[in-house]
Structure formats: C-alpha cells, structure tokens
mmCIF file of C-alpha atoms in Angstrom:
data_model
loop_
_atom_site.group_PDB
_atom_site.id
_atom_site.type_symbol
_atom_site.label_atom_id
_atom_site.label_comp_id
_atom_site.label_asym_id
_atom_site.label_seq_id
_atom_site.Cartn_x
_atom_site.Cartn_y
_atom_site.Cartn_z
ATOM 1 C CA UNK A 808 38.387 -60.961 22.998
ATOM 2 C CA UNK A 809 37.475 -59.968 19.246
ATOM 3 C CA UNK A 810 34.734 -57.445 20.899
ATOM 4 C CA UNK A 811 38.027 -55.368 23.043
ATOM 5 C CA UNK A 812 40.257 -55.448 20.289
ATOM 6 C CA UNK A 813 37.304 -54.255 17.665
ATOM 7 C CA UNK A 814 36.502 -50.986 20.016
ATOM 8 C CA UNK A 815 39.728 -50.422 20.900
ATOM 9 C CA UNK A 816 40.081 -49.911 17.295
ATOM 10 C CA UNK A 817 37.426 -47.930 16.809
ATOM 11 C CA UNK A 818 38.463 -45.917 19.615
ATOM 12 C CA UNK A 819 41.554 -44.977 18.618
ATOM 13 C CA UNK A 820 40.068 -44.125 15.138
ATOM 14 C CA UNK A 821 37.804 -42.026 16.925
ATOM 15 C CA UNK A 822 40.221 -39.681 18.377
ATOM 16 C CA UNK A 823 42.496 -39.637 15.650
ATOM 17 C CA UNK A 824 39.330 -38.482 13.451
ATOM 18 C CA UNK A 825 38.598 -35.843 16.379
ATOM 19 C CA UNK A 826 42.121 -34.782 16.320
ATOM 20 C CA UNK A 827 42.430 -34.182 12.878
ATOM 21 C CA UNK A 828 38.969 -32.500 12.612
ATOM 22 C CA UNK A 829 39.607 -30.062 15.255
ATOM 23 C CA UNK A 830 43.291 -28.959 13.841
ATOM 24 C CA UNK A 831 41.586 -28.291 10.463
ATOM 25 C CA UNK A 832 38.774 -26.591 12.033
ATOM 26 C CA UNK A 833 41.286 -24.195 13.679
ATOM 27 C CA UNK A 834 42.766 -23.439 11.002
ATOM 28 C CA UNK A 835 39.868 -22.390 8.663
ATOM 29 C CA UNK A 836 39.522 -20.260 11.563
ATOM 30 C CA UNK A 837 42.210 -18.957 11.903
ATOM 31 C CA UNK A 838 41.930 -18.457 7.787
ATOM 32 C CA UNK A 839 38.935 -16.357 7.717
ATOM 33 C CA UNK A 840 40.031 -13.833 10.265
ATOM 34 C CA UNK A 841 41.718 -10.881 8.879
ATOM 35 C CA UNK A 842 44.081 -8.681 11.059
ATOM 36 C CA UNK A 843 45.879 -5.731 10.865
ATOM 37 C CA UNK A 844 49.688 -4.879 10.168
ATOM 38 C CA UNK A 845 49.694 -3.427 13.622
ATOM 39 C CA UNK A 846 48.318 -6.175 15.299
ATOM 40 C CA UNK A 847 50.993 -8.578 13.340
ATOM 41 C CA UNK A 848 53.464 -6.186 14.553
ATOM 42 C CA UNK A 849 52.808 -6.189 17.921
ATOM 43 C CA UNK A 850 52.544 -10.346 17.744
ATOM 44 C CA UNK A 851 56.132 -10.547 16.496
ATOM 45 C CA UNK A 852 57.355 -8.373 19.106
ATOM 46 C CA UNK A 853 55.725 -10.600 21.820
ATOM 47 C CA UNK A 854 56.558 -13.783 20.244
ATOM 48 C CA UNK A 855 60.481 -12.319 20.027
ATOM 49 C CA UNK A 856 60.098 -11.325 23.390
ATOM 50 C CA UNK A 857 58.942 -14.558 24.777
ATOM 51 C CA UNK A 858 61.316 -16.637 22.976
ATOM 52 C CA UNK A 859 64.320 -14.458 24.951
ATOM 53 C CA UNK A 860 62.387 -15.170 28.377
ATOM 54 C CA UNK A 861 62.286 -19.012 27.661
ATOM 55 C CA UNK A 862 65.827 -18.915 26.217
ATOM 56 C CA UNK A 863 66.839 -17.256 29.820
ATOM 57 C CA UNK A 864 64.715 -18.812 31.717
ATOM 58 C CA UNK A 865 66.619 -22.115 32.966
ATOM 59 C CA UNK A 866 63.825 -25.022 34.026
ATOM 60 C CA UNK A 867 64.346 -26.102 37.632
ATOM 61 C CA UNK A 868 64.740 -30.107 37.738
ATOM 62 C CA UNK A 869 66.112 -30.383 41.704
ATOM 63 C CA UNK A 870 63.294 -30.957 44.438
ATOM 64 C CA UNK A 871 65.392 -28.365 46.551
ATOM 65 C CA UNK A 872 65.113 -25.694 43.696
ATOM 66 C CA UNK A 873 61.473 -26.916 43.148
ATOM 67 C CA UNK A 874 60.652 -25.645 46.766
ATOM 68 C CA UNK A 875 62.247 -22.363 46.540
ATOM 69 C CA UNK A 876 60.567 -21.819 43.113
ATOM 70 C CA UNK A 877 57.267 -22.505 45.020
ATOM 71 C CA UNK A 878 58.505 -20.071 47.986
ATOM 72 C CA UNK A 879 59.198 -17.784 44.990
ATOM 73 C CA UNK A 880 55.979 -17.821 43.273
ATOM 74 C CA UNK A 881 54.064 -17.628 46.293
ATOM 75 C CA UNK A 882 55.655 -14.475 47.241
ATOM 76 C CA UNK A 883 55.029 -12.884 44.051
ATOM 77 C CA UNK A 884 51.244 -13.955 43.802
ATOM 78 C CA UNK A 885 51.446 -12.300 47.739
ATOM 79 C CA UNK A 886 52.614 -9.098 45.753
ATOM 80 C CA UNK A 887 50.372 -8.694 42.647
ATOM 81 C CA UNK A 888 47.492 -9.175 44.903
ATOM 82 C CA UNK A 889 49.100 -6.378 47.091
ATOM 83 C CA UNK A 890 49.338 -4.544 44.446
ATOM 84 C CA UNK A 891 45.812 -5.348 43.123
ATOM 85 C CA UNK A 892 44.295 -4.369 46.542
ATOM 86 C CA UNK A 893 46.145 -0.843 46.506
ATOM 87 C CA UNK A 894 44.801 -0.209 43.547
ATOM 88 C CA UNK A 895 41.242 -0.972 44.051
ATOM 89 C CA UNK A 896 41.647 0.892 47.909
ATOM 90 C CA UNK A 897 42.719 3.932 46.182
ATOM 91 C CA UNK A 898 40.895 4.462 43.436
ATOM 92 C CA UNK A 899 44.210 4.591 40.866
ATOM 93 C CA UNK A 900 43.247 4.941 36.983
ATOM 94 C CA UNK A 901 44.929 4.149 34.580
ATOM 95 C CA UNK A 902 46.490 7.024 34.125
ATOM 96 C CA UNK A 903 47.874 6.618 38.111
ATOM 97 C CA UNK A 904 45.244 9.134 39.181
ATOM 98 C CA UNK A 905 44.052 8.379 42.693
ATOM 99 C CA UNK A 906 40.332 8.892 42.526
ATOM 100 C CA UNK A 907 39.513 8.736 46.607
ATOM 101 C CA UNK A 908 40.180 11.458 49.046
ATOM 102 C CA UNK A 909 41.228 10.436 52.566
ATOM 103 C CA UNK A 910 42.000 12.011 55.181
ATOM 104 C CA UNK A 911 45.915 11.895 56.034
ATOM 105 C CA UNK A 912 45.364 9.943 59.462
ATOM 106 C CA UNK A 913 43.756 7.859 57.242
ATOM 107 C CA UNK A 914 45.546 7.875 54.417
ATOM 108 C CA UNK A 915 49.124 6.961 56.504
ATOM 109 C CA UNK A 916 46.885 3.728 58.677
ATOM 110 C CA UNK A 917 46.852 2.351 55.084
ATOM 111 C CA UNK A 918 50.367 3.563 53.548
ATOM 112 C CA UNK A 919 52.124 1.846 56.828
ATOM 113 C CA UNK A 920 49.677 -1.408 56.671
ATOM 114 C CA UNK A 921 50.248 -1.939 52.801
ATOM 115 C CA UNK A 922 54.432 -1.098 53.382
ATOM 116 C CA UNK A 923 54.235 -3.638 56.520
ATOM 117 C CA UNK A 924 52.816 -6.044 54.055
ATOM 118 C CA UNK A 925 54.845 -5.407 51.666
ATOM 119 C CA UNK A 926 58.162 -5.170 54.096
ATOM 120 C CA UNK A 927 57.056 -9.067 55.376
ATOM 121 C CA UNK A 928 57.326 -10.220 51.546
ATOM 122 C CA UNK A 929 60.626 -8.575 51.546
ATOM 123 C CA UNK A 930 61.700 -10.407 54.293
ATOM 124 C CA UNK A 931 60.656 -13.831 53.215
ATOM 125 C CA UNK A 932 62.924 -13.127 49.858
ATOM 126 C CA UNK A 933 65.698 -12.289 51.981
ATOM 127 C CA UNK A 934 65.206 -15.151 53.773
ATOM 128 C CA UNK A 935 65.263 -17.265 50.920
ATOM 129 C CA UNK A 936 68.363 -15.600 49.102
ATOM 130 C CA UNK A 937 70.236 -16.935 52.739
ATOM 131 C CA UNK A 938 68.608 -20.463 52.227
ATOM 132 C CA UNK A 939 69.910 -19.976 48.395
ATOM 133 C CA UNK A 940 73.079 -19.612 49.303
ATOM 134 C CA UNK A 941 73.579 -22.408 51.845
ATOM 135 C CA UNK A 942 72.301 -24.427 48.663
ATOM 136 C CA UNK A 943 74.992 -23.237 46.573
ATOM 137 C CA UNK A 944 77.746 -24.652 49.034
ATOM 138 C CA UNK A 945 75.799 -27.741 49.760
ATOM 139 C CA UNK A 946 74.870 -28.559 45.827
ATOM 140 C CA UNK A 947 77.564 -27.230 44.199
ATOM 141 C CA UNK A 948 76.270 -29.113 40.378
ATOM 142 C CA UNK A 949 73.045 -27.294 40.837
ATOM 143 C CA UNK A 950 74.205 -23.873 41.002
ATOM 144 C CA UNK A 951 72.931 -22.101 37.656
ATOM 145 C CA UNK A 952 69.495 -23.333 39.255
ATOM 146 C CA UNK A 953 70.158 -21.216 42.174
ATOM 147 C CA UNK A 954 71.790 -18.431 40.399
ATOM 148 C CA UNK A 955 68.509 -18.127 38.259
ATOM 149 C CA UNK A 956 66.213 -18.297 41.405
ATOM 150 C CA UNK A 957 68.667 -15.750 43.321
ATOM 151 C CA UNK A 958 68.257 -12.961 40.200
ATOM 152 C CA UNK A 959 64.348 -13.887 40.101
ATOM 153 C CA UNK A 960 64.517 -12.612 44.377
ATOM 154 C CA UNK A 961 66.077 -9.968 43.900
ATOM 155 C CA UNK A 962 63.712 -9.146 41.250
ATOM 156 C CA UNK A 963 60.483 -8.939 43.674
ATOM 157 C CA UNK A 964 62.524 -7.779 46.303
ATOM 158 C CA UNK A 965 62.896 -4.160 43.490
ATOM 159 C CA UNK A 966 59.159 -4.921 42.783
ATOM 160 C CA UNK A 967 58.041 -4.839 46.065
ATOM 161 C CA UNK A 968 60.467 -1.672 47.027
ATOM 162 C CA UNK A 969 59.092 -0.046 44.358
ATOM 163 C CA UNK A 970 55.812 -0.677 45.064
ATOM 164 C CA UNK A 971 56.006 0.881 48.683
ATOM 165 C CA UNK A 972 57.252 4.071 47.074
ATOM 166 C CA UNK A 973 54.063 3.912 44.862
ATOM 167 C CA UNK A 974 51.758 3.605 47.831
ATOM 168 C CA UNK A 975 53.705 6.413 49.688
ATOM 169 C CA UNK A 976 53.158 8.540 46.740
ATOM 170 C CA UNK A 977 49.451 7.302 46.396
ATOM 171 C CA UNK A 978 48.772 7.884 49.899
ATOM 172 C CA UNK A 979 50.020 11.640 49.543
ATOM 173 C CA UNK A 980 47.874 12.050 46.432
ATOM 174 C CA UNK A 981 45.023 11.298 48.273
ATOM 175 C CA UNK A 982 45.457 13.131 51.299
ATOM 176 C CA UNK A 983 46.423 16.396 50.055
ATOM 177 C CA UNK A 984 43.215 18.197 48.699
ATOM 178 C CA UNK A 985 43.602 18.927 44.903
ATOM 179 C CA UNK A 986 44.453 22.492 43.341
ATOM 180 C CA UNK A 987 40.858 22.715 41.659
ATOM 181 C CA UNK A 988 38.759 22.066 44.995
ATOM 182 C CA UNK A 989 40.655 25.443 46.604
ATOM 183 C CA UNK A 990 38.883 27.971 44.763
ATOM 184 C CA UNK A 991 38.845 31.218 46.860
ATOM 185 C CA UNK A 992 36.099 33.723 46.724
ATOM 186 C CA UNK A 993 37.971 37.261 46.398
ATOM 187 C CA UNK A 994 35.041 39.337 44.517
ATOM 188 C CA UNK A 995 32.711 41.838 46.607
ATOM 189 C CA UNK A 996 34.298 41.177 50.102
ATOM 190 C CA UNK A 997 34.218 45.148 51.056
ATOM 191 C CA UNK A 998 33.153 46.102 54.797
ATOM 192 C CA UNK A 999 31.108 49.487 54.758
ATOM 193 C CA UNK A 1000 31.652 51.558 58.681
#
C-alpha cells in the first residue's frame, strides 16, 4: 500500500517538475530571440485578427450542427485540394503566371473537369443550405448555430465560384501562345525575277 502511495507521489512530483522546467525553458527561449518591429507588427495584426474570428465564430454544441459542420469542412478540404491540384496542373506562380502551354483541346478537357468538380462541391453546399433550413424549423433554439453554418456555405459556395472563373482564366492563359513567342521575321524577304 505504502509502495503505490510513495510513487504516486513521486509521480506527480515528477510531472509537476517537468512542467515547470519546460515553461521556463520556453521562456528563456523565447528571451534570447530578438525580432524586429515589423515582425511585432505583423503579430499584432494577426493576433487582432484572430481574436475577431473567434469572437464571430459561434462553437457548434448540437450533434445535428456537428454533422453539417463535418459536411462543411469536408467540402472545403474537397476545394483547397482542388485548388491545390489546379495549381500544380498549370504551372501558376506566384505571381498567377501559368507556366505550361497546352493546347486549347487540351486546355478546355481540364477547365470543364476542374469546373465539374468544382460545380459537384457547389451542389453538396446547396444541398446542405436546404437541410439547414429544414433544421431551422425543426430546432428552432438552435438557430444562431445554423445561421453561422448557413453564412460559412455560402462562403465556399463564392470560393468555389470564384475559383472556376480562375481556372477559366488559367486555362485561356495557357492556351493562347504568348506575345514574345510570335516574333515575325520581316528583314531581307525580297524576291529577285
């Protein structure tokens, strides 16, 4: 009995000593790195601009809402790795220069594949704004849950429209040859009789 209660003890003084060596650790860390005014800068603005998101952000307690937010966030992983794939297909920089040349057969297979892609997402949010509001009339005290959930649809559903205008756009880029590669030849082209 004395033997469990003695390492419990010790133990627990164990992690307590870990957990107080590894706070003060990170903060002579934290200590001997120097940053910029710039860099504080731009930390303020991101800590300002998460604190908004979190105070708008309303936390979804219902199992109903907890499904939609998991329809939700599937649908948007669906689209960043959409959009990750355009990218990647077509070459886009940073400065949203597409790097590949296609031809436009070509270049249209893959605009109407990535917009029918796209288009499908679309459709699933629209499905679940309908499924939304049948919630609303059917759990009428959980509707700032739904309203929330609602406004974060309709945000992908302008994400993913505007990201079929980018790969329209894309696709045009790189099917129509560039200005530099039509260089004409128009010196010493005489015909003698």
């Amino acid at each position: 009995m004395k033997i469990k209660w003695s390492s419990k003890v010790l133990a627990s003084a164990l992690v307590v000593s870990l957990a107080f060596s590894t706070a003060s650790f990170a903060n002579a860390q934290s200590s001997d790195s120097k940053k910029t005014e710039q860099t504080n800068k731009v930390q303020k603005e991101n800590q300002s601009s998460k604190k908004k998101e979190k105070q708008q952000k309303i936390v979804v307690k219902s199992k109903v809402g907890k499904t939609v937010e998991k329809r939700l966030t599937s649908v948007e992983s669906s689209i960043t790795n959409i959009t990750k794939s355009i990218n990647l297909y077509f070459g886009v920089t940073e400065d949203a220069i597409v790097d590949k040349k296609l031809s436009k057969k070509a270049a249209s297979k893959k605009y109407n594949s990535y917009k029918g892609k796209l288009k499908a997402d679309i459709n699933k949010l629209r499905a679940i704004d309908k499924q939304l509001a049948s919630y609303k009339k059917k759990y009428k005290g959980n509707t700032a849950e739904f309203d929330a959930l609602a406004a974060k649809s309709k945000e992908l559903q302008n994400l993913a429209k505007a990201e079929i205008q980018r790969v329209k756009d894309l696709a045009e880029q790189a099917s129509t040859p560039k200005e530099e590669n039509k260089k004409t030849n128009t010196t010493g082209n005489t015909t003698t009789k």
